[in-house]
Amino acid sequence: MYILQTEDVIKQYKQYDSTINAVDRVSLKVEFDEFIAIIGASGSGKSTLLNICAGLDVPDAGKIYIRGNDITKMNPNELAKFRGRFMGVVFQKHNLLPQFTALENIVIPAIMCDQQDYRYEEHLKKITKALKIDDRLHHLPSELSGGQQQRVAIARALINRPQILFADEPTGNLDKQNANEVLELLLNLKQQIGQTLIIVTHDMNIAEMADKIYKMDNGKLQLYKDRDGYKRLSPEA
Amino acid sequence: MDKFRDYIHNNFKLARKSVTFHFKKFAHFFIVIFIIQFLLSTITVSLHTNKLNAENRIKEQYDSHCVFYYMNTNQKYYLKKCATYYFESDHFIDIKSIKEYGSEEQYDYKCDVSILFAEDPAEGLEYFNQKYLPKLEALGPVYMSTTPLYDLENTLFKYDVHYGLYFLIAVVFSTLLLGILYIIRSTGSGFEYGIYTAFGADRKKLFNTSFWELAVISLMTLLPAIICSGIFNYVLAAKSGNVISIGLWDVFLTGFFTLIVITASVYIAISKIARKTPVSLLSARDNSNWVHSPRVSGKIFSQKNTLKMRLLSFRRYCKYYATVTLSSVLFASLFLCGAYCTQLFYEKQETVFPQFRVTYTGNNSYSEEDAEYFLSFDGIVGTYKQESTTAMELNEHILVPNSRTNLTADTVEYDKYSSAFDMVNYFAADSEVVRNLQKSKHTGDLSSVLNSPDTVIISDSYSNSTHFDFNPGDTVSIAFFLKALSEPDTPMHGTDLLEFRLENYLFYYQEVTIGAVIHDESAEFLSLYMSPDLYKKTTGKTPEYKTVDLYVDNKLSSKEIKQLYSDIIRINQLQFRNADNSVYVFTENLNTSFNNTMTKTTELGNKLLAISFFVLAFSVIIWFFAQISFYKRRSNEYILLSAVGYCPRDIRKMFFTDALILSIMSLILYTVFSYILIYAVYYIMNSWLFDYTVRYTFSIPVILYFAGAFITVLSAFLSTFINYTIFKKSKNTVPND
Ligand SMILES: Nc1ncnc2c1ncn2[C@@H]1O[C@H](COP(=O)(O)OP(=O)(O)OP(=O)(O)O)[C@@H](O)[C@H]1O
Ligand SMILES: [Mg+2]
């Protein structure tokens, strides 16, 4: 069983008489424990695909199985709970709530999905330390730098120990050194708790660390490189 | 229990944080919830106070449940004996007072005996009627009338029902208001909800976060609102000399209904949000959720004409502007509608209802002399006798000219020129009837019906609305039923039945001339007054009056009315005494004037007007709330514009244009909406209530219309233009994300 499996997912944006195929028949299989990177030109549909896979958006057609459950069949309520339980998301924009401090922003997912006896303190300490935000926890987002905000957003995505983490350019706002450190943390966590990582990135250095690289082109997803090295893209694929 | 406390505690903390951080953002909700609580507590305090006052007033003025008027010596002793019988049978009555006329030795000694039932008065009276009334009647004529104390429970219950209704209206409106505000807020800035759902919040969680925010606010505003409404009520009560009372119960009710309002409105708003995907919610950091995407780009920035450019932007945001304008204008129109209802309330209060009803029994009936006799009492200002026959029950109808018939009338075509109509009441006219009709709105000469046998008086309305357009001098035909050729197999009603009769019955017709037309009469059927001869010919009966209503001067106090009542009965008794002493006239005190004074002191009309003004305030709040938060989210647009070289004058012009367009739009909508609403109320009140004692008039409260228009236009304008000031004051020169 795959942790994530999509079948012919389609998402179109229709406006009057023009249609944009943001995601065009994407079938993707991701195994437990895998680290997937998605690259592609701007506007090629990476964020759209990621949002659909994370259950944040609904596809026009196709099926998405996460841990064997078809999330397109779930109602919004079940889906929300499911997301809280198994998935973590880092958005392209950091999307922190301005009225809450960094700490409060981080624990929102823990509060939102009532897990009985769920203790996150230990975990919280570890990730905030690794993300180097443990000294800024009581500041409001507006008092943090762009990179710090992004790291808070990453901590928020990790707090519930999701089995699968979707990250849309998590290192976009970070300098090279920080970017690498954040990625190392993610990989580290992945090893510890067996997380699956799906990352959209522009940074080829980061993509290189992944088990597989997919390339998005005009809504179509193609395998770019797998474990064994570069794979030739077939012309018509 | 611990878990429950934790739950409350956590939610409360989160909510308090949100509220205090975003105090400015929540300021509107503070105001709105304050107003809602003010409204609710005004209603509960009024309920409390009015009920208490009604009870006190009734108990003050009446100490008995019923009064037996004009009892003779034997009857008096019998009643006294009853008190002991009662005692033995576990039923208790108490003789409260005996008012004597003359001394017991005199042969014409009479007295009024007041009785109080110790148990439930209705049960007590029924027991009395069964057990003792026959004997009492055997001893002499019995005139008994119940007092408002007898009806106390009913009266108090009516107060509860009234206020239940007011609560319902207030709760519905408040929910509507809060719901709209919440929807506007969350559509504009669903971002927060987007984050929550993205990280696993289901509908229940979303509901909780919003609910607790409002709960925190309402907790903070509860006491101030109750105190303010206490002062407001005190002022109103002082006007009518009532006392007011505020208790814990009021605090509880206000809090309880606030909770209902909050729950309902948040539920409505969240249901709307929960249907959206997190992605679409997240995109709403700015106003993108409101934007209507265009087919092609307009040349916005090259437009030199501000009006054109703003109209373009209005089209893009049409979803938003429609929501705001429609909802705030709706409240403004509801205000005017409420003002109209107040007017109707006073109209109803000014309608004079009869104070006494005299019923003739046996072979007796009301005569001309009786009229003179009743009118000879000081304080009695009118008599109204009733005797009528409907055309329907006689299998008959009238023929009216098509040219005088409105499309709404339930007529059946007879021939090219005339239609048949059978919802007609035939009345016999005499000088007394004509004298009474003189008071109603009419055209033509009413007395002509007395002089010529072929002349009638006709009204132009039935079912409380005008359906005909008669003029004096027109002619109508009265059908006389001769014979039925066949009867309908199945029961038929209305125009079907009339159609059947036209085809299968034989009639002959007599043409009569309309001497006078009564306008806007409140009646279920069309009235046709005719000479007694014609009446007899049409109905086969000589007019005979079994009941007559007496109207009294509305300045009389309830004490004077009580006196008048016992005078009428006493003298009545002397003059109309039968040889065998049997009862043949029964006079009933309807207590109308007492009830009227009671209604007046509740200040219901004023309170309705006050509620209407609140509803108008709702409209103002929606304008300011929506516009300010909308433009705040749009501020980047203006920062950008000034960055690309727009000077403050240009930007001011933009805001001014926006404000102008909105003002004009809302003025037009306000006028249209309120006209429609008022007409709907007018129609419903007249035709749907089946209350044919009052005919309400259709009229727009002009002054309040202009007040409402002024406030609507002003708040549409100011709420838009104020953003220019906010924009100018903000020092932001760099658009933020
Ligand atoms: N709500 C929308 N309505 C219409 N079109 C949209 C919408 N959202 C995205 N698109 C279009 O869908 C396509 C894919 O967008 P998407 O955001 O997935 O690109 P991306 O690959 O993430 O780009 P980037 O690397 O710049 O973030 C784009 O052409 C975009 O214009
Ligand atoms: Mg993207």
Coordinates of C-alpha atoms in Angstrom, one line a residue, chain B residues 35 38 50 102 108 129 139 181 241 300 304 319 329 348 351 387 392 403 418 493 521 571 583 592 664 675 708 724:
Chain B
I35 CA -27.5 46.8 21.2
F38 CA -30.2 46.3 25.2
N50 CA -46.2 45.6 32.3
G102 CA -82.8 52.2 49.5
D108 CA -88.4 48.3 45.9
N129 CA -74.2 28.4 37.3
L139 CA -86.3 34.6 42.8
L181 CA -22.0 40.7 9.9
G241 CA -46.9 56.5 35.8
I300 CA -8.6 50.7 -15.4
K304 CA -9.3 59.3 -16.9
K319 CA -20.9 40.4 -4.8
V329 CA -31.0 48.7 3.2
K348 CA -56.2 50.0 16.1
T351 CA -60.9 52.3 16.8
E387 CA -79.3 42.5 11.6
M392 CA -75.1 33.6 -0.4
S403 CA -66.8 48.9 -15.6
S418 CA -72.2 43.0 -15.8
H493 CA -67.8 26.9 -2.7
E521 CA -65.4 49.8 5.2
I571 CA -83.5 51.7 35.2
V583 CA -85.4 37.8 32.1
T592 CA -63.5 47.6 26.5
I664 CA -27.8 56.9 -4.7
Y675 CA -42.7 50.5 -0.3
G708 CA -34.6 56.7 7.4
Y724 CA -10.3 58.2 2.9

